[in-house]
Amino acid sequence: MLSKKMMKPLLLGTMLIATSVVDAHRAWVVPQETVLSGQNRWVSFDAAVSNDIFLANYNPGRFSALAVHAPDGTVLDVQNMHVGKYRTVFDVALEQEGTYRIFTASSGLRATWETEEGERRMWPGRGQQYTPEGFAEHVPEKAKNRQVTHALRRMETFVTLGAPTTAVLKPTGQGLELNPITHPNDLFAGEEAQFQFLMDGKPAVGVEVSIIREGTRYRNSQEEITLASDKKGLVSITWNGAGRYFLEAEYKDHKAKKPATVRTGGYVAVFEVLPD
Amino acid sequence: MRTTMYLACAPILFASSVTAYANAFDVAIEIPALNVAEYHRPYVALWIEDERHQVVSNLAVWYDGKMRNNEGEKWLKDMRQWWRRSGRTLTMPVDGVSGATKAPGQYELQFVAGQHPLTNLAAGNYRLQIEAAREVGGRELLSIPFTWPASRPTTLTVNGEHELGRIALTLKPE
């Protein structure tokens, strides 16, 4: 049965998405279908970390922190999660009509600096957790090339039973987020889609966006769409035909809250674009 | 929808009968017989939309409404354009609009402006939209643009290629 509970607080120091994202592999969560009719439907999902969109052939990722926002704002768990060699599989039960958000969000602080001898240092190390006390103990206040990065990451996808709703689309004000002008479950191949990017709730200018349609293994070119958000944080997307798309966005500036000196936002979403 | 009335009256009565009618139109729909291994009757939706894709009238939706637990509603979204333009906001079944799926053959539907399910159409340009989706088959969307009201009786046609045959819209001004 579905359990209703409060939204899981974002955990500082946990990088929920497999760390291999930094190795240029891509983590993704892809629904089998996104637009549904009828009552009490289920959607099956695949999730994995791989280079090829959406070919699970590298590692199954770690998706245990995935949560679901139901149309009425309650938080559901995903169900029937299986972790295979290369792929994670799970289900979401749609008992209400409207739009559901399936997501993970995380944030973490990491400091890097160099010693007087020129050796590179990093804190917290792999597997360690950030704590204010640990930060004060381990990170020098002044050092060569000292940088403290506040990294916020979000990965999400959407499915809709019946008519699309917008309650779950409301930005949280944390990290790099997509504020859809075009509803993410109302995307058609022949229509331009418009999205706004926000960083900590404010329009994010110059976000680098990469969009790739599924099926790269059946064509010779990635056919990547690359865009940058304008001064209102907006991007307009002309799709490369129908299919499921992987969207990845990156943002970086120096408007970080202390003790961070740099903040970065990473955003990944999967969208389904239907034929006209 | 109304049944066809055959008028065999004196000319003067004929004239008065005609003026009693509002603007009307007929739609002829052909569902082709297909030579396929696994055949299921198509889901079909028929509606009128304006030039901004706003649905003005839902005229017919043929789907499987008899399945246990309304499971036949699962495929309504395969009529993608109908689903986004209006289907997803409707509660099925819709009285006077929805009905059972139809076997291959010719079907004649008649509509009178102002009589359910056709609303009173303001003068303007519209499209008659017909969309069919078939389980383990294909999908087809056809469109017949028309101007309302017509100045004289007019028949407009479009031919489907896969899931639909010939569609004819006959406008019958009062």
Short mmCIF file of C-alpha atoms in Angstrom, two decimals:
data_model
loop_
_atom_site.label_atom_id
_atom_site.label_comp_id
_atom_site.label_asym_id
_atom_site.label_seq_id
_atom_site.Cartn_x
_atom_site.Cartn_y
_atom_site.Cartn_z
CA MET A 1 0.00 0.00 0.00
CA LEU A 2 1.01 3.59 -0.43
CA SER A 3 2.40 5.26 2.60
CA LYS A 4 1.86 8.96 3.09
CA LYS A 5 4.55 10.77 4.92
CA MET A 6 6.24 14.07 5.06
CA MET A 7 8.71 14.94 2.38
CA LYS A 8 12.14 13.67 3.15
CA PRO A 9 14.37 16.55 4.16
CA LEU A 10 17.23 17.21 1.84
CA LEU A 11 20.29 15.70 3.38
CA LEU A 12 23.41 17.74 3.39
CA GLY A 13 26.41 15.80 2.31
CA THR A 14 24.63 12.99 0.51
CA MET A 15 25.09 12.79 -3.18
CA LEU A 16 22.17 10.60 -3.99
CA ILE A 17 22.89 10.31 -7.63
CA ALA A 18 25.70 7.89 -8.18
CA THR A 19 28.99 9.70 -8.03
CA SER A 20 29.84 8.35 -11.46
CA VAL A 21 27.84 11.27 -12.86
CA VAL A 22 31.08 13.20 -12.63
CA ASP A 23 32.69 10.60 -14.88
CA ALA A 24 30.38 11.86 -17.62
CA HIS A 25 28.07 8.91 -17.24
CA ARG A 26 24.46 9.92 -17.05
CA ALA A 27 21.97 8.98 -14.38
CA TRP A 28 18.40 8.76 -15.59
CA VAL A 29 14.90 7.75 -14.54
CA VAL A 30 12.65 6.98 -17.47
CA PRO A 31 8.93 6.22 -17.33
CA GLN A 32 7.50 3.63 -19.70
CA GLU A 33 4.68 6.08 -20.46
CA THR A 34 3.82 9.56 -19.26
CA VAL A 35 0.27 10.29 -20.43
CA LEU A 36 -2.37 7.91 -19.13
CA SER A 37 -6.13 7.55 -19.19
CA GLY A 38 -8.50 5.48 -17.09
CA GLN A 39 -8.42 4.83 -13.37
CA ASN A 40 -5.98 3.29 -10.88
CA ARG A 41 -3.18 2.94 -13.36
CA TRP A 42 0.44 2.02 -12.75
CA VAL A 43 3.56 3.23 -14.46
CA SER A 44 6.74 1.17 -14.63
CA PHE A 45 10.09 2.96 -14.55
CA ASP A 46 13.66 2.13 -15.46
CA ALA A 47 16.57 3.93 -13.83
CA ALA A 48 20.27 3.50 -14.36
CA VAL A 49 23.63 5.15 -14.90
CA SER A 50 25.02 4.81 -18.39
CA ASN A 51 26.50 6.67 -21.31
CA ASP A 52 23.81 5.74 -23.79
CA ILE A 53 20.36 7.30 -23.44
CA PHE A 54 18.40 5.09 -22.12
CA LEU A 55 20.41 1.93 -22.55
CA ALA A 56 21.13 0.30 -19.19
CA ASN A 57 24.61 -1.15 -19.65
CA TYR A 58 26.87 0.39 -17.02
CA ASN A 59 25.53 0.35 -13.46
CA PRO A 60 22.11 0.37 -11.79
CA GLY A 61 22.74 3.59 -9.85
CA ARG A 62 21.46 4.23 -6.35
CA PHE A 63 17.87 5.36 -6.43
CA SER A 64 16.68 4.41 -2.95
CA ALA A 65 15.96 8.07 -2.14
CA LEU A 66 13.49 8.52 -4.99
CA ALA A 67 10.24 10.10 -3.85
CA VAL A 68 6.96 10.80 -5.58
CA HIS A 69 4.87 13.94 -5.22
CA ALA A 70 1.24 13.09 -5.91
CA PRO A 71 -1.11 15.66 -7.49
CA ASP A 72 -2.58 16.61 -4.09
CA GLY A 73 0.87 17.24 -2.63
CA THR A 74 1.21 14.06 -0.59
CA VAL A 75 4.49 12.20 -0.82
CA LEU A 76 4.41 8.59 -1.95
CA ASP A 77 7.06 5.91 -2.11
CA VAL A 78 7.93 4.13 -5.29
CA GLN A 79 7.01 0.44 -5.18
CA ASN A 80 8.48 -2.90 -6.22
CA MET A 81 12.00 -1.60 -6.56
CA HIS A 82 14.39 -4.14 -7.99
CA VAL A 83 18.07 -3.56 -8.50
CA GLY A 84 19.67 -5.59 -11.24
CA LYS A 85 23.18 -5.72 -12.56
CA TYR A 86 22.72 -2.72 -14.82
CA ARG A 87 19.27 -1.37 -14.11
CA THR A 88 16.91 -0.35 -11.33
CA VAL A 89 13.21 -0.98 -11.94
CA PHE A 90 10.24 0.29 -9.92
CA ASP A 91 6.55 1.14 -10.14
CA VAL A 92 4.40 4.11 -9.21
CA ALA A 93 0.69 3.63 -8.55
CA LEU A 94 -1.51 6.45 -9.83
CA GLU A 95 -4.61 6.57 -7.68
CA GLN A 96 -5.37 10.26 -8.16
CA GLU A 97 -5.90 12.13 -11.38
CA GLY A 98 -3.31 14.74 -12.22
CA THR A 99 0.43 15.16 -12.54
CA TYR A 100 3.01 13.29 -10.44
CA ARG A 101 6.64 14.26 -9.90
CA ILE A 102 9.17 11.45 -9.41
CA PHE A 103 12.42 12.93 -8.13
CA THR A 104 15.55 12.97 -6.05
CA ALA A 105 17.19 16.13 -4.77
CA SER A 106 20.41 16.50 -2.87
CA SER A 107 22.92 19.08 -1.81
CA GLY A 108 26.39 18.97 -0.41
CA LEU A 109 29.38 21.14 0.47
CA ARG A 110 32.90 20.31 -0.57
CA ALA A 111 36.06 22.28 -0.01
CA THR A 112 39.18 22.05 -2.16
CA TRP A 113 42.49 23.83 -1.58
CA GLU A 114 46.21 23.45 -1.96
CA THR A 115 48.82 23.20 0.75
CA GLU A 116 51.88 25.44 0.74
CA GLU A 117 53.72 22.55 -0.86
CA GLY A 118 51.22 22.57 -3.70
CA GLU A 119 49.40 19.37 -2.73
CA ARG A 120 45.69 19.31 -3.47
CA ARG A 121 43.35 18.70 -0.57
CA MET A 122 39.64 17.99 -0.40
CA TRP A 123 37.10 17.78 2.39
CA PRO A 124 34.87 15.89 3.02
CA GLY A 125 36.49 12.92 1.32
CA ARG A 126 34.56 10.17 -0.40
CA GLY A 127 32.17 8.51 1.98
CA GLN A 128 32.49 11.28 4.56
CA GLN A 129 29.64 13.54 5.63
CA TYR A 130 29.71 17.30 5.87
CA THR A 131 29.26 18.75 9.35
CA PRO A 132 29.91 22.35 10.42
CA GLU A 133 32.26 21.05 13.13
CA GLY A 134 34.20 18.91 10.71
CA PHE A 135 34.42 21.82 8.31
CA ALA A 136 35.88 24.10 11.01
CA GLU A 137 38.34 21.40 12.01
CA HIS A 138 39.59 20.30 8.59
CA VAL A 139 39.31 23.23 6.20
CA PRO A 140 41.79 26.10 6.57
CA GLU A 141 40.32 29.58 6.55
CA LYS A 142 42.96 30.71 4.12
CA ALA A 143 44.74 28.57 1.57
CA LYS A 144 45.91 28.64 -2.01
CA ASN A 145 43.10 28.09 -4.51
CA ARG A 146 40.67 27.53 -1.67
CA GLN A 147 37.19 26.94 -3.00
CA VAL A 148 34.11 25.77 -1.12
CA THR A 149 31.44 24.52 -3.45
CA HIS A 150 27.80 24.16 -2.52
CA ALA A 151 26.49 21.66 -5.06
CA LEU A 152 22.77 21.12 -5.44
CA ARG A 153 21.40 18.40 -7.66
CA ARG A 154 17.95 17.41 -8.79
CA MET A 155 16.73 14.68 -11.04
CA GLU A 156 13.09 14.25 -11.95
CA THR A 157 10.46 13.11 -14.37
CA PHE A 158 6.71 13.50 -14.60
CA VAL A 159 3.68 11.36 -15.39
CA THR A 160 0.04 12.37 -15.66
CA LEU A 161 -3.19 10.44 -15.23
CA GLY A 162 -6.10 12.31 -16.82
CA ALA A 163 -5.77 16.06 -17.17
CA PRO A 164 -2.38 17.60 -16.29
CA THR A 165 -2.17 19.61 -13.08
CA THR A 166 0.47 22.06 -11.89
CA ALA A 167 0.63 21.69 -8.09
CA VAL A 168 3.71 19.42 -8.16
CA LEU A 169 5.49 21.68 -10.64
CA LYS A 170 5.86 24.51 -8.15
CA PRO A 171 9.54 25.25 -7.61
CA THR A 172 10.89 24.59 -4.11
CA GLY A 173 13.34 27.49 -4.21
CA GLN A 174 16.33 25.20 -3.67
CA GLY A 175 18.96 24.44 -6.24
CA LEU A 176 18.64 24.49 -10.00
CA GLU A 177 15.04 23.85 -10.94
CA LEU A 178 12.88 23.80 -14.00
CA ASN A 179 9.82 26.02 -13.93
CA PRO A 180 7.78 24.72 -16.85
CA ILE A 181 5.95 27.25 -18.99
CA THR A 182 4.88 24.37 -21.22
CA HIS A 183 3.53 21.50 -19.12
CA PRO A 184 6.08 18.64 -19.07
CA ASN A 185 3.36 16.10 -19.89
CA ASP A 186 1.93 18.12 -22.75
CA LEU A 187 4.85 18.05 -25.16
CA PHE A 188 4.36 17.48 -28.87
CA ALA A 189 6.95 17.02 -31.58
CA GLY A 190 5.70 19.87 -33.74
CA GLU A 191 5.37 22.40 -30.95
CA GLU A 192 8.06 24.47 -29.30
CA ALA A 193 8.33 23.98 -25.54
CA GLN A 194 9.35 26.74 -23.17
CA PHE A 195 10.95 26.19 -19.77
CA GLN A 196 12.41 28.57 -17.22
CA PHE A 197 15.41 27.69 -15.07
CA LEU A 198 15.62 28.96 -11.52
CA MET A 199 18.57 28.86 -9.13
CA ASP A 200 17.46 28.96 -5.51
CA GLY A 201 14.14 30.36 -6.73
CA LYS A 202 15.52 33.13 -8.96
CA PRO A 203 15.82 33.12 -12.76
CA ALA A 204 19.11 31.47 -13.68
CA VAL A 205 20.91 33.17 -16.57
CA GLY A 206 23.26 31.26 -18.81
CA VAL A 207 22.30 27.78 -17.73
CA GLU A 208 23.92 25.30 -20.10
CA VAL A 209 21.31 22.87 -21.31
CA SER A 210 21.87 19.68 -23.27
CA ILE A 211 18.95 17.69 -24.67
CA ILE A 212 19.22 14.28 -26.32
CA ARG A 213 16.46 12.11 -27.74
CA GLU A 214 16.47 8.42 -26.92
CA GLY A 215 17.72 5.86 -29.40
CA THR A 216 21.26 7.17 -29.86
CA ARG A 217 22.47 3.63 -30.54
CA TYR A 218 20.35 3.54 -33.69
CA ARG A 219 21.83 6.65 -35.25
CA ASN A 220 25.31 7.88 -36.01
CA SER A 221 25.01 11.28 -34.37
CA GLN A 222 23.93 12.17 -30.83
CA GLU A 223 21.80 14.96 -32.34
CA GLU A 224 22.30 16.86 -29.12
CA ILE A 225 20.37 20.11 -28.72
CA THR A 226 22.46 22.63 -26.78
CA LEU A 227 20.94 25.80 -25.39
CA ALA A 228 21.69 28.52 -22.86
CA SER A 229 19.00 30.17 -20.77
CA ASP A 230 18.38 33.86 -21.51
CA LYS A 231 18.33 36.71 -19.02
CA LYS A 232 14.94 35.60 -17.76
CA GLY A 233 16.20 32.05 -17.35
CA LEU A 234 14.14 30.89 -20.33
CA VAL A 235 14.90 28.31 -22.98
CA SER A 236 12.76 27.43 -25.98
CA ILE A 237 13.12 23.90 -27.27
CA THR A 238 12.40 22.69 -30.77
CA TRP A 239 12.29 18.90 -30.48
CA ASN A 240 13.97 16.45 -32.83
CA GLY A 241 10.73 14.54 -33.32
CA ALA A 242 8.75 12.35 -30.94
CA GLY A 243 10.39 10.24 -28.27
CA ARG A 244 11.71 10.36 -24.74
CA TYR A 245 14.37 12.97 -24.08
CA PHE A 246 17.16 13.31 -21.58
CA LEU A 247 17.70 16.91 -20.47
CA GLU A 248 20.73 17.94 -18.45
CA ALA A 249 21.37 21.47 -17.19
CA GLU A 250 24.34 22.95 -15.34
CA TYR A 251 24.71 26.27 -13.57
CA LYS A 252 27.49 27.88 -11.55
CA ASP A 253 28.03 31.25 -9.86
CA HIS A 254 29.68 32.86 -6.86
CA LYS A 255 26.51 33.86 -5.01
CA ALA A 256 26.93 31.06 -2.50
CA LYS A 257 26.00 31.27 1.15
CA LYS A 258 28.91 31.11 3.59
CA PRO A 259 31.02 29.13 4.12
CA ALA A 260 30.61 28.21 0.43
CA THR A 261 32.28 30.42 -2.15
CA VAL A 262 30.74 28.81 -5.23
CA ARG A 263 27.33 27.32 -5.83
CA THR A 264 26.57 24.87 -8.59
CA GLY A 265 23.25 23.52 -9.73
CA GLY A 266 22.77 20.32 -11.63
CA TYR A 267 19.43 19.35 -13.09
CA VAL A 268 18.40 16.25 -15.01
CA ALA A 269 14.95 15.45 -16.34
CA VAL A 270 13.37 12.98 -18.71
CA PHE A 271 10.48 14.10 -20.88
CA GLU A 272 8.27 12.30 -23.33
CA VAL A 273 7.40 14.13 -26.53
CA LEU A 274 4.43 12.72 -28.43
CA PRO A 275 3.80 12.71 -32.18
CA ASP A 276 1.38 15.42 -33.32
CA MET B 1 -27.93 13.36 -33.40
CA ARG B 2 -31.31 12.97 -35.00
CA THR B 3 -32.86 10.44 -37.29
CA THR B 4 -33.31 11.40 -40.91
CA MET B 5 -36.77 12.65 -41.80
CA TYR B 6 -38.12 12.02 -45.24
CA LEU B 7 -40.27 14.86 -46.41
CA ALA B 8 -42.94 14.03 -48.91
CA CYS B 9 -45.28 16.94 -48.41
CA ALA B 10 -46.82 19.67 -50.54
CA PRO B 11 -44.27 22.33 -51.52
CA ILE B 12 -45.65 24.90 -49.10
CA LEU B 13 -45.40 22.52 -46.17
CA PHE B 14 -41.98 21.51 -47.32
CA ALA B 15 -40.84 25.12 -47.17
CA SER B 16 -42.16 25.62 -43.67
CA SER B 17 -40.59 22.37 -42.53
CA VAL B 18 -37.24 23.48 -43.80
CA THR B 19 -37.39 26.78 -41.98
CA ALA B 20 -38.08 24.84 -38.79
CA TYR B 21 -34.61 23.33 -39.09
CA ALA B 22 -31.56 25.02 -37.86
CA ASN B 23 -28.29 24.68 -39.65
CA ALA B 24 -27.27 21.07 -39.77
CA PHE B 25 -24.61 18.76 -41.12
CA ASP B 26 -24.03 15.10 -41.76
CA VAL B 27 -20.80 13.21 -41.30
CA ALA B 28 -20.15 10.00 -43.17
CA ILE B 29 -17.40 7.86 -41.65
CA GLU B 30 -15.85 4.83 -43.24
CA ILE B 31 -14.04 2.34 -41.05
CA PRO B 32 -12.05 0.21 -43.45
CA ALA B 33 -11.85 -3.58 -43.23
CA LEU B 34 -8.19 -4.44 -42.64
CA ASN B 35 -6.49 -7.67 -43.49
CA VAL B 36 -4.43 -8.09 -40.35
CA ALA B 37 -3.69 -11.07 -38.13
CA GLU B 38 -5.05 -9.48 -34.97
CA TYR B 39 -7.88 -7.03 -35.47
CA HIS B 40 -9.52 -4.88 -32.82
CA ARG B 41 -12.14 -2.30 -33.63
CA PRO B 42 -10.66 1.19 -33.54
CA TYR B 43 -11.38 3.81 -30.95
CA VAL B 44 -12.74 6.82 -32.84
CA ALA B 45 -13.30 10.42 -31.77
CA LEU B 46 -15.10 13.11 -33.76
CA TRP B 47 -15.08 16.73 -32.73
CA ILE B 48 -15.14 20.32 -33.94
CA GLU B 49 -12.41 22.74 -33.04
CA ASP B 50 -11.81 26.36 -33.85
CA GLU B 51 -8.71 27.80 -35.47
CA ARG B 52 -6.95 27.96 -32.10
CA HIS B 53 -7.50 24.22 -31.48
CA GLN B 54 -10.18 24.94 -28.89
CA VAL B 55 -12.79 22.21 -28.88
CA VAL B 56 -16.20 23.64 -29.69
CA SER B 57 -18.19 20.39 -29.69
CA ASN B 58 -17.44 16.78 -28.97
CA LEU B 59 -19.59 14.88 -31.45
CA ALA B 60 -18.77 11.21 -30.96
CA VAL B 61 -16.37 8.95 -29.06
CA TRP B 62 -16.46 5.25 -29.82
CA TYR B 63 -14.63 3.17 -27.25
CA ASP B 64 -14.94 0.02 -25.21
CA GLY B 65 -16.99 1.14 -22.23
CA LYS B 66 -18.12 -2.35 -21.29
CA MET B 67 -14.91 -3.75 -19.86
CA ARG B 68 -14.58 -4.70 -16.24
CA ASN B 69 -13.37 -1.85 -13.98
CA ASN B 70 -13.61 0.59 -16.92
CA GLU B 71 -10.42 -0.88 -18.29
CA GLY B 72 -11.42 0.21 -21.78
CA GLU B 73 -10.63 3.79 -20.73
CA LYS B 74 -6.97 2.83 -20.67
CA TRP B 75 -6.68 3.38 -24.43
CA LEU B 76 -8.61 6.65 -24.70
CA LYS B 77 -5.31 8.54 -24.55
CA ASP B 78 -4.15 6.81 -27.71
CA MET B 79 -6.41 9.23 -29.55
CA ARG B 80 -3.71 11.70 -28.63
CA GLN B 81 -5.04 14.91 -30.03
CA TRP B 82 -8.60 14.30 -28.87
CA TRP B 83 -7.24 13.31 -25.47
CA ARG B 84 -5.24 16.53 -25.00
CA ARG B 85 -7.84 18.81 -26.53
CA SER B 86 -10.76 17.60 -24.45
CA GLY B 87 -10.83 13.90 -23.58
CA ARG B 88 -8.67 14.21 -20.50
CA THR B 89 -11.07 16.69 -18.93
CA LEU B 90 -14.19 14.60 -19.57
CA THR B 91 -15.75 11.96 -17.36
CA MET B 92 -16.60 8.94 -19.46
CA PRO B 93 -19.12 7.94 -20.63
CA VAL B 94 -20.53 11.18 -22.05
CA ASP B 95 -24.26 11.09 -22.62
CA GLY B 96 -25.21 11.42 -26.27
CA VAL B 97 -21.56 11.44 -27.35
CA SER B 98 -19.85 8.21 -26.36
CA GLY B 99 -20.80 4.83 -27.72
CA ALA B 100 -19.45 1.39 -28.47
CA THR B 101 -16.72 0.72 -30.99
CA LYS B 102 -17.93 -0.04 -34.51
CA ALA B 103 -17.15 -2.83 -36.93
CA PRO B 104 -15.75 -1.95 -40.36
CA GLY B 105 -18.41 -0.29 -42.49
CA GLN B 106 -20.06 3.03 -43.34
CA TYR B 107 -21.63 5.17 -40.67
CA GLU B 108 -23.80 8.25 -41.08
CA LEU B 109 -24.10 10.74 -38.26
CA GLN B 110 -26.37 13.76 -38.32
CA PHE B 111 -26.07 16.87 -36.21
CA VAL B 112 -28.22 19.97 -35.81
CA ALA B 113 -26.81 23.20 -34.47
CA GLY B 114 -28.10 23.91 -31.00
CA GLN B 115 -29.16 20.30 -30.43
CA HIS B 116 -27.03 18.08 -28.25
CA PRO B 117 -24.21 17.28 -28.78
CA LEU B 118 -23.62 20.07 -31.30
CA THR B 119 -23.59 23.49 -29.71
CA ASN B 120 -24.72 26.59 -31.54
CA LEU B 121 -21.74 27.45 -33.67
CA ALA B 122 -20.89 31.11 -34.04
CA ALA B 123 -20.10 32.13 -37.61
CA GLY B 124 -16.47 31.40 -38.32
CA ASN B 125 -13.85 28.94 -39.49
CA TYR B 126 -13.65 25.51 -37.91
CA ARG B 127 -12.17 22.08 -38.41
CA LEU B 128 -13.99 18.80 -38.20
CA GLN B 129 -11.46 16.46 -36.57
CA ILE B 130 -11.65 12.71 -36.66
CA GLU B 131 -9.08 10.54 -34.94
CA ALA B 132 -8.84 6.75 -34.82
CA ALA B 133 -6.52 4.52 -32.79
CA ARG B 134 -6.50 0.76 -32.91
CA GLU B 135 -5.02 -1.73 -30.47
CA VAL B 136 -1.96 -3.40 -32.03
CA GLY B 137 -2.66 -1.13 -34.99
CA GLY B 138 -2.06 2.44 -35.96
CA ARG B 139 -3.44 5.88 -35.38
CA GLU B 140 -4.77 8.41 -37.84
CA LEU B 141 -6.00 11.97 -37.49
CA LEU B 142 -7.96 13.61 -40.29
CA SER B 143 -9.16 17.15 -40.55
CA ILE B 144 -11.80 18.86 -42.69
CA PRO B 145 -11.68 22.66 -42.49
CA PHE B 146 -15.03 24.37 -43.05
CA THR B 147 -16.71 27.75 -42.77
CA TRP B 148 -19.90 28.10 -40.78
CA PRO B 149 -22.57 28.70 -41.76
CA ALA B 150 -22.28 27.45 -45.33
CA SER B 151 -23.95 29.61 -47.96
CA ARG B 152 -25.16 26.56 -49.89
CA PRO B 153 -25.24 22.82 -49.34
CA THR B 154 -21.65 21.63 -49.53
CA THR B 155 -19.90 18.30 -49.19
CA LEU B 156 -16.25 18.25 -48.12
CA THR B 157 -14.27 15.05 -48.02
CA VAL B 158 -10.97 13.65 -46.88
CA ASN B 159 -9.56 10.18 -47.38
CA GLY B 160 -7.75 8.29 -44.69
CA GLU B 161 -4.83 6.05 -45.52
CA HIS B 162 -4.56 3.58 -42.66
CA GLU B 163 -7.17 3.51 -39.96
CA LEU B 164 -9.95 5.53 -41.59
CA GLY B 165 -11.54 5.47 -45.03
CA ARG B 166 -13.42 8.28 -46.71
CA ILE B 167 -14.83 10.94 -44.40
CA ALA B 168 -17.48 13.28 -45.80
CA LEU B 169 -18.88 16.38 -44.15
CA THR B 170 -22.13 17.62 -45.75
CA LEU B 171 -23.13 21.08 -44.63
CA LYS B 172 -26.84 21.79 -44.85
CA PRO B 173 -27.62 25.45 -44.35
CA GLU B 174 -31.20 26.30 -43.34
#
